mmCIF file of C-alpha atoms in Angstrom:
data_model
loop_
_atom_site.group_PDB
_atom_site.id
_atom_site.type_symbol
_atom_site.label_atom_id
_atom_site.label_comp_id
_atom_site.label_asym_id
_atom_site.label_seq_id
_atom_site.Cartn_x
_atom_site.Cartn_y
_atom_site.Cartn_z
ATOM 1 C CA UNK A 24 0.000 0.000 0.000
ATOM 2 C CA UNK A 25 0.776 3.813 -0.910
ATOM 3 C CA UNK A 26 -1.321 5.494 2.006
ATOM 4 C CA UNK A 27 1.576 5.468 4.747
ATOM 5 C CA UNK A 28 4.018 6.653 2.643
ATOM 6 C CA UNK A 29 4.880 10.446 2.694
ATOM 7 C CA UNK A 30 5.977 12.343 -0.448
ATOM 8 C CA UNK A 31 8.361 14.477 1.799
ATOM 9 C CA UNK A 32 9.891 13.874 5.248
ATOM 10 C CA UNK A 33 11.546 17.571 6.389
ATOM 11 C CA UNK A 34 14.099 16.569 9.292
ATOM 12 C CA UNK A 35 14.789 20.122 10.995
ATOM 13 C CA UNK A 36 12.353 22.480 12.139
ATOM 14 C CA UNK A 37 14.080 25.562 11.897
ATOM 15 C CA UNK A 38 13.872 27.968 9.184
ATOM 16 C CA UNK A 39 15.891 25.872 6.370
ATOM 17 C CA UNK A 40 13.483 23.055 6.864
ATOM 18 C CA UNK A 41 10.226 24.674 7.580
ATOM 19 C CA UNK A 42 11.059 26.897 4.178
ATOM 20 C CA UNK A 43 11.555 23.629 2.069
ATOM 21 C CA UNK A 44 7.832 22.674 3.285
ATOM 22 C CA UNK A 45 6.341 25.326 2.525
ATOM 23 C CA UNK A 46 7.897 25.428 -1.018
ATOM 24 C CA UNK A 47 6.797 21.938 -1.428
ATOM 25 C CA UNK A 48 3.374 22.933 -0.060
ATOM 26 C CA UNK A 49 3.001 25.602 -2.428
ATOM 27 C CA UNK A 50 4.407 24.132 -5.846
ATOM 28 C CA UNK A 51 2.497 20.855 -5.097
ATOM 29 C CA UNK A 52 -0.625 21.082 -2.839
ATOM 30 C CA UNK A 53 -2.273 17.844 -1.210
ATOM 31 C CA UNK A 54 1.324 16.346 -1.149
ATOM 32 C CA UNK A 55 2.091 14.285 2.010
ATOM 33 C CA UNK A 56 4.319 16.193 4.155
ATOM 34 C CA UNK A 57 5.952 15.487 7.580
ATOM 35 C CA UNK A 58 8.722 17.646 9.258
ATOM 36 C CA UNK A 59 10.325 16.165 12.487
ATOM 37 C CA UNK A 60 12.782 17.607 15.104
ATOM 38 C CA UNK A 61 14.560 16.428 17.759
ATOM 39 C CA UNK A 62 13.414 19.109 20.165
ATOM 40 C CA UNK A 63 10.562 21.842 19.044
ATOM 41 C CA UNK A 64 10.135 24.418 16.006
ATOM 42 C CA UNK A 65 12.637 26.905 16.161
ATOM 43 C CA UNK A 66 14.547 25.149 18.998
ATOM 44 C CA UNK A 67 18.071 25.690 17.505
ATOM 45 C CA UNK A 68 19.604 28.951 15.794
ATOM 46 C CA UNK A 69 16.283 30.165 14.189
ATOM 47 C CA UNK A 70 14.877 30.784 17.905
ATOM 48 C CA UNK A 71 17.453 33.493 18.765
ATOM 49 C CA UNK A 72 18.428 34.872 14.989
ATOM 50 C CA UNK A 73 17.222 38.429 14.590
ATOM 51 C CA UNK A 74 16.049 37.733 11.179
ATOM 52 C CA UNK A 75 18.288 40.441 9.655
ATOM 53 C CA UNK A 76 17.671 41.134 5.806
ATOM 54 C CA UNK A 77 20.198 43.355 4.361
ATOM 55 C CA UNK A 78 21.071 43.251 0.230
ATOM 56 C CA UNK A 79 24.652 42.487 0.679
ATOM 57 C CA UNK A 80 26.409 39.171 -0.678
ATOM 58 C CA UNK A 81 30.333 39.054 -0.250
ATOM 59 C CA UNK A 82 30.737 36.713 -3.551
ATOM 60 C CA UNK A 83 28.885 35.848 -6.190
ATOM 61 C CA UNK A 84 27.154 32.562 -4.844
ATOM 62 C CA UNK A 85 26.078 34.727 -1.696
ATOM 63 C CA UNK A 86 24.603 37.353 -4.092
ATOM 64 C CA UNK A 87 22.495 34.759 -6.066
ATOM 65 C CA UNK A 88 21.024 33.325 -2.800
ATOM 66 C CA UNK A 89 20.116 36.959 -1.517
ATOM 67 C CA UNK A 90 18.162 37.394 -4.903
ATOM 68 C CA UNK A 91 16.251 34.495 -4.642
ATOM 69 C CA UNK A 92 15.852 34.356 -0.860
ATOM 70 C CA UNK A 93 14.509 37.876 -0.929
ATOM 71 C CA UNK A 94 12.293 36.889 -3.408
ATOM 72 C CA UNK A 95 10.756 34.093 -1.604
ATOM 73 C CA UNK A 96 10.471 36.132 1.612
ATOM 74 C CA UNK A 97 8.653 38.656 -0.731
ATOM 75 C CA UNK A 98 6.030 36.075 -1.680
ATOM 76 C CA UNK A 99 5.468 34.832 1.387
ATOM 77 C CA UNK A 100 5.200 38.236 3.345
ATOM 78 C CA UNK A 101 3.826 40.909 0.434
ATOM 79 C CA UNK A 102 4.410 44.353 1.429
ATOM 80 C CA UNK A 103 6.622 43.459 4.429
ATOM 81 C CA UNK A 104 3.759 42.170 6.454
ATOM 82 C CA UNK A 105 5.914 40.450 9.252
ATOM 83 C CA UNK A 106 5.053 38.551 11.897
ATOM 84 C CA UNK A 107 6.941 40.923 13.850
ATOM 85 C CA UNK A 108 9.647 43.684 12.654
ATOM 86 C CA UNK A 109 9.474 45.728 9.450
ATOM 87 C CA UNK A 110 11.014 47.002 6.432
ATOM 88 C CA UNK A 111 13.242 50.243 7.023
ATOM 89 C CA UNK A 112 16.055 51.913 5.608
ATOM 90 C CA UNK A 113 19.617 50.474 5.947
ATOM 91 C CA UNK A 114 22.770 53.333 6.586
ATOM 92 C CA UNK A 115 26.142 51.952 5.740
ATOM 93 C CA UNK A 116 29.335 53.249 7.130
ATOM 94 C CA UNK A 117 32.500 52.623 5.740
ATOM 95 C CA UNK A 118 35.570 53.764 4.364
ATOM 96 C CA UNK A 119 35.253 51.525 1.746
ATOM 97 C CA UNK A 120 32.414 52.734 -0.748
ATOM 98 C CA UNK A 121 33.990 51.148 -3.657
ATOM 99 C CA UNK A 122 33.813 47.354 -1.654
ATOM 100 C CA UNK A 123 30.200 48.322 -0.270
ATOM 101 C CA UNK A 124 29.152 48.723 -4.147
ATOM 102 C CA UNK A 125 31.026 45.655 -5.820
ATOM 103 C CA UNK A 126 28.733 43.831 -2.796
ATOM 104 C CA UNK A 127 25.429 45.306 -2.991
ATOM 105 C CA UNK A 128 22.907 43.399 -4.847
ATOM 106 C CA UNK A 129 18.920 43.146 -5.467
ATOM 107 C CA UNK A 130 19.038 47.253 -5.597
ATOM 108 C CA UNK A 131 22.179 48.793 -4.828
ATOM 109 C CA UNK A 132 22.756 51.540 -2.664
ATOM 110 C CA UNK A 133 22.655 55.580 -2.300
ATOM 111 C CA UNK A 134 24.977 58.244 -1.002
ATOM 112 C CA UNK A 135 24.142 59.801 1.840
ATOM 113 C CA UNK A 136 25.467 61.987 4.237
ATOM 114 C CA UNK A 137 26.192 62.001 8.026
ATOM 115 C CA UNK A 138 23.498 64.335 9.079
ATOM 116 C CA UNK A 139 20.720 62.292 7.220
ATOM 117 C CA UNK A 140 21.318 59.796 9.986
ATOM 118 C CA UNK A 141 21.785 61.402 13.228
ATOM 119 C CA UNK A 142 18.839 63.559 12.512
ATOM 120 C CA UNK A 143 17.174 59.856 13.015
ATOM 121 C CA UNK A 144 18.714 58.675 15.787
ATOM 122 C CA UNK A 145 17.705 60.389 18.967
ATOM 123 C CA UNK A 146 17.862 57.273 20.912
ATOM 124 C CA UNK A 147 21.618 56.630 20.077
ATOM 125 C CA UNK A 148 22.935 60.392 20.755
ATOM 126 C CA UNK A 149 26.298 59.329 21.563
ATOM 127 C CA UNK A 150 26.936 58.267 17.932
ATOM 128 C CA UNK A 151 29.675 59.549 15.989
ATOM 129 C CA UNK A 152 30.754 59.280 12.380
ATOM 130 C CA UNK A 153 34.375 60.426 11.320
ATOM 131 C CA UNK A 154 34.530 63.059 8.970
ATOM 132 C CA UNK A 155 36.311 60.322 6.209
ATOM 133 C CA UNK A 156 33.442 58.133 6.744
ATOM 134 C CA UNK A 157 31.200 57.130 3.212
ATOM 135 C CA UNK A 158 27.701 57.033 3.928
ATOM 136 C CA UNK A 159 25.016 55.011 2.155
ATOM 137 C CA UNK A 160 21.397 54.307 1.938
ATOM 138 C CA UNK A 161 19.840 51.161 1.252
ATOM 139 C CA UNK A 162 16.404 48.964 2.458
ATOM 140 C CA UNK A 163 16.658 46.215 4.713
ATOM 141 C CA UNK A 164 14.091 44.376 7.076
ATOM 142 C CA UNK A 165 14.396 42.763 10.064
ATOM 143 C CA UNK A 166 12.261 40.214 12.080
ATOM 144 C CA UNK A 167 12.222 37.658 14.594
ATOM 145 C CA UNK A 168 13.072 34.645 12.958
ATOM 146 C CA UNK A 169 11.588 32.892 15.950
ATOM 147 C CA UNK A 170 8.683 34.773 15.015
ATOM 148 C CA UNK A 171 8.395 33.438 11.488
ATOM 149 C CA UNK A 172 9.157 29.856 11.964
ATOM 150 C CA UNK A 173 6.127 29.969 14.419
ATOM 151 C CA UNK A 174 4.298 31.397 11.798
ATOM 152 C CA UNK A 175 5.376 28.738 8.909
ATOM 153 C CA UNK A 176 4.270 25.996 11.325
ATOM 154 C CA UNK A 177 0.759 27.612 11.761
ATOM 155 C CA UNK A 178 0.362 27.697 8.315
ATOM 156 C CA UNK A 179 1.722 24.308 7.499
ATOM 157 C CA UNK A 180 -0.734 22.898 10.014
ATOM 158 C CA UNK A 181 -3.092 24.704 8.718
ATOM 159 C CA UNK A 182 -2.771 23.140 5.503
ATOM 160 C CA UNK A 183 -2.609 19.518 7.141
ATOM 161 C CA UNK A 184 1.265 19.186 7.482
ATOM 162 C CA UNK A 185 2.163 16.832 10.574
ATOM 163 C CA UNK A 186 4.785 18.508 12.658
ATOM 164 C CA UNK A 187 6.256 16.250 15.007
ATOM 165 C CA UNK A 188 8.027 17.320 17.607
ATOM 166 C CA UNK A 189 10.268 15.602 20.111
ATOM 167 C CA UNK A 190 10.994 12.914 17.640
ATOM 168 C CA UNK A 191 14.191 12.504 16.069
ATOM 169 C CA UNK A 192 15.408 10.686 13.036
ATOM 170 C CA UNK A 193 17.767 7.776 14.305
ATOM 171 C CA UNK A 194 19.029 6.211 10.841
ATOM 172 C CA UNK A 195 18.119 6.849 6.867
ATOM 173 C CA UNK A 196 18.521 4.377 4.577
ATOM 174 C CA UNK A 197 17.778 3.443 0.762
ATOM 175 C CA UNK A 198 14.805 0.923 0.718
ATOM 176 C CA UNK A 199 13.804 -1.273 -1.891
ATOM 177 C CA UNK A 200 11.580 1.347 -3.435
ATOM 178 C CA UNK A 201 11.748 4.598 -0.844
ATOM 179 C CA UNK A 202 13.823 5.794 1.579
ATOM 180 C CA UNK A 203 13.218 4.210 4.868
ATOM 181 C CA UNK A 204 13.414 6.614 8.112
ATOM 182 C CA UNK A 205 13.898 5.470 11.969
ATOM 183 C CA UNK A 206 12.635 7.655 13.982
ATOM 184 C CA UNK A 207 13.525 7.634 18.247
ATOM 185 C CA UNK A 208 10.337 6.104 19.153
ATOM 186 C CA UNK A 209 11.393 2.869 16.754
ATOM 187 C CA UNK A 210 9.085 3.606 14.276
ATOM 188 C CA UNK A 211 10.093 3.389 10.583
ATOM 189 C CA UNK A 212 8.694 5.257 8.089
ATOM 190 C CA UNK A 213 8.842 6.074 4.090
ATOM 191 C CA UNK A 214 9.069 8.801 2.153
ATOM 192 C CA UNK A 215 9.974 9.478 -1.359
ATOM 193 C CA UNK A 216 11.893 12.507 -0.683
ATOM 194 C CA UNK A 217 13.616 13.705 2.405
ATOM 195 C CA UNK A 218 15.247 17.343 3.431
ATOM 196 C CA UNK A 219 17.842 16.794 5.924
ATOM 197 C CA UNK A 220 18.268 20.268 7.605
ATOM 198 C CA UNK A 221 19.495 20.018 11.275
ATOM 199 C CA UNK A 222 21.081 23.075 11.618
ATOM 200 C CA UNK A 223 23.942 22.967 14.282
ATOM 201 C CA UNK A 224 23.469 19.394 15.305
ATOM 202 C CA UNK A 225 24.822 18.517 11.610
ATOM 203 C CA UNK A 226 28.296 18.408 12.336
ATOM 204 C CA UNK A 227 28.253 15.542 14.763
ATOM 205 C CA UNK A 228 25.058 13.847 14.185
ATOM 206 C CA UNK A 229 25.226 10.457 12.406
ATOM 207 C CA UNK A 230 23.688 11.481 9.825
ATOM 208 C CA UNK A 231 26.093 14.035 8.634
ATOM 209 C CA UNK A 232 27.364 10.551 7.041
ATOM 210 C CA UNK A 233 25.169 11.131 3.690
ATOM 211 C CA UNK A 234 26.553 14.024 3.156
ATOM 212 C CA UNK A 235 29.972 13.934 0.994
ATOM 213 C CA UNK A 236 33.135 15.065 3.421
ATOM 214 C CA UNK A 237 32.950 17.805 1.547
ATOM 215 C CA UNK A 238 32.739 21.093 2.583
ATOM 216 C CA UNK A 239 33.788 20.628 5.673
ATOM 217 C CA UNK A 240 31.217 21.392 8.521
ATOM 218 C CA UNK A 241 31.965 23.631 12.084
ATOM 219 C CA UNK A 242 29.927 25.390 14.680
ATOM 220 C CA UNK A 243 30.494 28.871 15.716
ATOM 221 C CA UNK A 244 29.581 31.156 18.648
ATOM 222 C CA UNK A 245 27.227 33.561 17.447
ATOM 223 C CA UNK A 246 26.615 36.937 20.191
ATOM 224 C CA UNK A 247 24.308 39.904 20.132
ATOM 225 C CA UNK A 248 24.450 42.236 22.445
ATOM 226 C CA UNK A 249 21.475 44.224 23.556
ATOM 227 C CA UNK A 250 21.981 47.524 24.206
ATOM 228 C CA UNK A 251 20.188 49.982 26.639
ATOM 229 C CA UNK A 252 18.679 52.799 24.765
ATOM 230 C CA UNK A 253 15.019 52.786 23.153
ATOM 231 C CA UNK A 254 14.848 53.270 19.645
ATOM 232 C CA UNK A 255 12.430 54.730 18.643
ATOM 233 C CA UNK A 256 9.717 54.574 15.337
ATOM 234 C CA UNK A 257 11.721 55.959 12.594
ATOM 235 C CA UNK A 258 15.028 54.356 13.800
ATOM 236 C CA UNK A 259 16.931 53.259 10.615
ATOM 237 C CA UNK A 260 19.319 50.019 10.743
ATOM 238 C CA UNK A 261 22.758 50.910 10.785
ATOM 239 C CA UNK A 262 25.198 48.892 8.988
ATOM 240 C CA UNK A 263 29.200 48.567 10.354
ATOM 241 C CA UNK A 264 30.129 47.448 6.779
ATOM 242 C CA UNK A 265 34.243 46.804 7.912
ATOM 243 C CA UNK A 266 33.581 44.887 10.454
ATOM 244 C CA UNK A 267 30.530 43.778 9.350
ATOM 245 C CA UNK A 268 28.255 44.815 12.205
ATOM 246 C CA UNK A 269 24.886 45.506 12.841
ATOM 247 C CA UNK A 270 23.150 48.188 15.247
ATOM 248 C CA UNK A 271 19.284 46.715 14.544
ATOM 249 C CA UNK A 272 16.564 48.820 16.396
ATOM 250 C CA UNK A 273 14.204 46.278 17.905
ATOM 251 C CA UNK A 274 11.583 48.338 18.411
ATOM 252 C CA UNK A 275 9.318 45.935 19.415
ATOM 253 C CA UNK A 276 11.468 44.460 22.296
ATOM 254 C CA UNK A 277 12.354 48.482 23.432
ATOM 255 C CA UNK A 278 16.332 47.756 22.734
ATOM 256 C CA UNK A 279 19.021 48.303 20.259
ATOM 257 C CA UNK A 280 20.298 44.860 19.447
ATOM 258 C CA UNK A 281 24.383 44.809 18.395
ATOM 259 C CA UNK A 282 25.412 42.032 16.190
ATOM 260 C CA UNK A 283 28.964 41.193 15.691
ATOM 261 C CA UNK A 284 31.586 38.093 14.856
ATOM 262 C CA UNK A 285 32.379 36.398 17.960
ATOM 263 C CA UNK A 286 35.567 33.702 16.472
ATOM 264 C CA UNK A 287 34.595 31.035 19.260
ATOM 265 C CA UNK A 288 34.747 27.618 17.148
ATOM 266 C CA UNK A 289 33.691 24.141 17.444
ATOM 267 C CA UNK A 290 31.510 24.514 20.426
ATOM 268 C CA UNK A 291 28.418 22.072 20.869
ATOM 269 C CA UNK A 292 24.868 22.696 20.290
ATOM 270 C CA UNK A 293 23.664 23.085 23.390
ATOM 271 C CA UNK A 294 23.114 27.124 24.167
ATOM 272 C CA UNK A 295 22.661 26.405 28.005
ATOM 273 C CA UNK A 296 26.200 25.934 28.099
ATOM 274 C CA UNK A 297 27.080 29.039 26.284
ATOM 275 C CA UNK A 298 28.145 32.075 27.560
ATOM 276 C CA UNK A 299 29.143 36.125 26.421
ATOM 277 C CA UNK A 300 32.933 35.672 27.442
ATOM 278 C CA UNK A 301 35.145 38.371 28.030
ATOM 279 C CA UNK A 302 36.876 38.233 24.309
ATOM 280 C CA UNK A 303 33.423 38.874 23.280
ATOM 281 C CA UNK A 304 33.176 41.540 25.608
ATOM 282 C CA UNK A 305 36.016 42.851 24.518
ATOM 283 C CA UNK A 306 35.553 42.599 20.543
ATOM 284 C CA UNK A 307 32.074 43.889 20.611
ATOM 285 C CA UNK A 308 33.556 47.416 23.304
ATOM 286 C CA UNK A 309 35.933 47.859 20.787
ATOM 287 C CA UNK A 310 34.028 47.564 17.834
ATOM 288 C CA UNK A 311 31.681 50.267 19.575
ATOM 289 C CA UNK A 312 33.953 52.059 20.738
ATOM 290 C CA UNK A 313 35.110 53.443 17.471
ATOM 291 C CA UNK A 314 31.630 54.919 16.963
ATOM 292 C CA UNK A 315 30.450 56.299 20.284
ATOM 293 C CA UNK A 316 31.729 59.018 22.471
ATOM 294 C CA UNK A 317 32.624 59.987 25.280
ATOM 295 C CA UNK A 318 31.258 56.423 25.763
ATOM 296 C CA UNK A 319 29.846 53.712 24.869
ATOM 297 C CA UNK A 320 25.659 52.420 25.514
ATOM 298 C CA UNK A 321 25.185 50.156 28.271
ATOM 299 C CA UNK A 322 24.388 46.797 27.930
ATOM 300 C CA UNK A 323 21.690 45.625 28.991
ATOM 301 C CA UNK A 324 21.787 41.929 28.237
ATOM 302 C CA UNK A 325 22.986 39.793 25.769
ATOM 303 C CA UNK A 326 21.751 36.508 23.180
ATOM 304 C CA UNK A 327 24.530 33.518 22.788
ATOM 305 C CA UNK A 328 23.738 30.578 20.396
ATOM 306 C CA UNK A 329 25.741 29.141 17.908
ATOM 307 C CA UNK A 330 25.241 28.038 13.993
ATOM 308 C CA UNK A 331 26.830 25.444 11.644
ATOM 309 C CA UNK A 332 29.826 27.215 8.678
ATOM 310 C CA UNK A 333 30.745 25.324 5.853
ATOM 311 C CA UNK A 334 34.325 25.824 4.418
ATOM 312 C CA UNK A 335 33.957 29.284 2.305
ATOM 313 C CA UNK A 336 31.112 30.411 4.793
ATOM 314 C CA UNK A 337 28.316 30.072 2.263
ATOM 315 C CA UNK A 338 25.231 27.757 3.010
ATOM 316 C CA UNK A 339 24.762 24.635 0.527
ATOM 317 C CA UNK A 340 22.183 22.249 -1.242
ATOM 318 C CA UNK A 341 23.616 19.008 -1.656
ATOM 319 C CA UNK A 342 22.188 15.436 -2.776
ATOM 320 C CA UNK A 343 23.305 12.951 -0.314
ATOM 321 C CA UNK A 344 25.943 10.509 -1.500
ATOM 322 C CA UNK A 345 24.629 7.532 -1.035
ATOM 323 C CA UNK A 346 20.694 7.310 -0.408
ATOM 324 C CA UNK A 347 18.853 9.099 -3.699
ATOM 325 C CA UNK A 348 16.049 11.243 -2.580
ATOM 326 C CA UNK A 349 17.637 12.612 -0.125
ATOM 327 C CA UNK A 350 18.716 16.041 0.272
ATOM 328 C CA UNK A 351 21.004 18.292 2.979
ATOM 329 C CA UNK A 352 20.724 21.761 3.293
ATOM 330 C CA UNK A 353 22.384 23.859 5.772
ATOM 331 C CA UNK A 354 25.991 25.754 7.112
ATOM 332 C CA UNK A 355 23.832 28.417 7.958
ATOM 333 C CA UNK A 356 26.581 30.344 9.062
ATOM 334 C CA UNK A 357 24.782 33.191 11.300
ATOM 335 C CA UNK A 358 22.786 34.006 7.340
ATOM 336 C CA UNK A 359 20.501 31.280 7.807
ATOM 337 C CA UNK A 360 17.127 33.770 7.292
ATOM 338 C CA UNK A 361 19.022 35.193 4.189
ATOM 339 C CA UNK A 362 19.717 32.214 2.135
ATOM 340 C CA UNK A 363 18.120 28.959 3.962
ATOM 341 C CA UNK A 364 15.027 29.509 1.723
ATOM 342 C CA UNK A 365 17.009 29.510 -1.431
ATOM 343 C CA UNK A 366 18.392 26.675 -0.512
ATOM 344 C CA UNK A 367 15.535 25.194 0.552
ATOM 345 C CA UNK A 368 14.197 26.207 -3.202
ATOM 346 C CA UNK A 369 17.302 24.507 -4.912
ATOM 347 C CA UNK A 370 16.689 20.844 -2.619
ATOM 348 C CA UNK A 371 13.080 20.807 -3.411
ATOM 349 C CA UNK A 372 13.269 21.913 -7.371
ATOM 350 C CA UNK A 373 15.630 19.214 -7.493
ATOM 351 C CA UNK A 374 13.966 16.726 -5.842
ATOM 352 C CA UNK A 375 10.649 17.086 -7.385
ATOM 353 C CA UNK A 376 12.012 17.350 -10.841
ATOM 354 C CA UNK A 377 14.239 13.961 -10.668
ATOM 355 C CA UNK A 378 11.065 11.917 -9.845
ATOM 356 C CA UNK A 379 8.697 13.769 -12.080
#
């Protein structure tokens, strides 16, 4: 009998996963659909992410998944309807126009001056920009991603799409006819496609067996620091562009969230054993400090979690090497809102076009 088997299994309820769903959902409705993880939706980096959209890709592979990622957001929230967060207005600083341009994609940016932004940022007085400073103008979003993957599971279920949480996958294998799935309750299932997207939990997970050895898989620390000062309703994002940081205004949460590059590697998955350490600290005071005078914002408290990195940094869609059907996306790499659904897009055209 056909009935119990599903035309896609999803393994990974964060963003990357619960974006290949609902691209399956939409391209082919009354498909049978089923998307496990190990712990709940939006347990692992997609719970903490700010969900920060910014048209910036730092080669060309990173610039093709912002295109299409940004269009996929588009269709699924017209008119920046977010769950949470909005479209605003994106100020660059740098002293490197000429890089800031080669990078920009989907629009490109303007030139702008100093005053434009201060003018918007009574809630940040302290901020200073250097005379020899480029500004530049641009769009951006930013939202929750916890937020949204809540959001994709309503509408999944909504649509009849078993989410099943607590339950992870044990053991894939090729069967006779479909790939056979063991899940932690020894069940076995089958499915004629499967997304493998487990986020952090990738690089030491048995599982991380199907996929070639090839790029080569860590997990990083990533920190925000949330900093005490209100924004308030016109508050623009402000991008750090040289050391590629972020001042977001989360207006909703009354705080100015700072995002930076903590270089913590190979930690485990497991964020209650994470802390801000004092190299963060100092990385993210010094970072700051080169923009605020006489000092710097307090802080008021701070998010620690940690995502996967491939090799070059950029996320990937790869077949599986030994079971066919099967497809892993993931190295999020801190971008995971920015280019998961891409390649979420690439696994699932893929898939659906090899066994039509």
């Amino acid at each position: 009998m056909t009935d119990n088997i599903y035309d896609l299994a999803v393994i990974g309820a964060g963003v990357m996963g619960l974006s290949a769903a609902v691209i399956a959902a939409n391209n082919s409705p009354g498909e049978r659909i089923v998307i496990f993880d190990r712990e709940t939706v939006g347990a692992g980096s997609s719970g903490f992410a700010p969900g920060i959209q910014i048209n910036i890709g730092r080669n060309e592979k990173e610039r093709s998944l912002v295109n299409a990622g940004s269009k996929i957001w588009r269709d699924i929230y017209p008119h920046g309807q977010w769950p949470k967060g909005r479209n605003c207005d994106v100020f660059w600083l740098t002293r490197n126009p000429e890089e800031l341009s080669r990078t920009s994609c989907v629009v490109g940016t303007t030139p702008s001056a100093s005053f434009a932004l201060t003018e918007r940022l009574s809630s940040l007085p302290q901020l200073s920009i250097p005379a020899d400073m480029a500004v530049a103008l641009d769009r951006g979003s930013y939202c929750p991603v916890d937020s949204i993957v809540q959001d994709l599971a309503q509408r999944l279920k909504a649509v009849g799409i078993a989410i099943c949480e607590g339950t992870s996958i044990e053991r894939i294998r090729q069967g006779p006819s479909h790939i056979l799935l063991q899940t932690s309750v020894d069940s076995e299932l089958s499915a004629r496609r499967v997304v493998l997207a487990i986020g952090p939990w990738l690089p030491e997970s048995p599982l991380r067996a199907h996929l070639a050895a090839e790029p080569r898989l860590r997990v990083k620390k990533v920190v925000a620091l949330h900093l005490a000062a209100r924004p308030t309703a016109n508050c623009p994002m402000i991008g750090l562009f040289d050391d590629y940081a972020f001042l977001v205004p989360m207006i909703e949460e009354g705080y100015w969230l700072f995002s930076f590059t903590s270089q913590e590697w190979n930690v485990r998955p497991d964020t209650s054993r994470l802390n801000v350490n004092s190299d963060d600290l100092a990385r993210a005071t010094a970072i700051l400090a080169k923009w605020f005078s006489p000092e710097i914002p307090a802080v008021a408290s701070a998010r620690v979690f940690c995502d996967c990195y491939s090799d070059d940094g950029v996320p990937f869609s790869r077949p599986a090497q030994d079971v066919a059907g099967l497809y892993v996306i993931g190295g999020g790499a801190g971008n995971g809102f920015r280019f998961g659904p891409a390649c979420a897009e690439e696994a699932i055209r893929s898939l659906y076009s090899h066994h039509r």
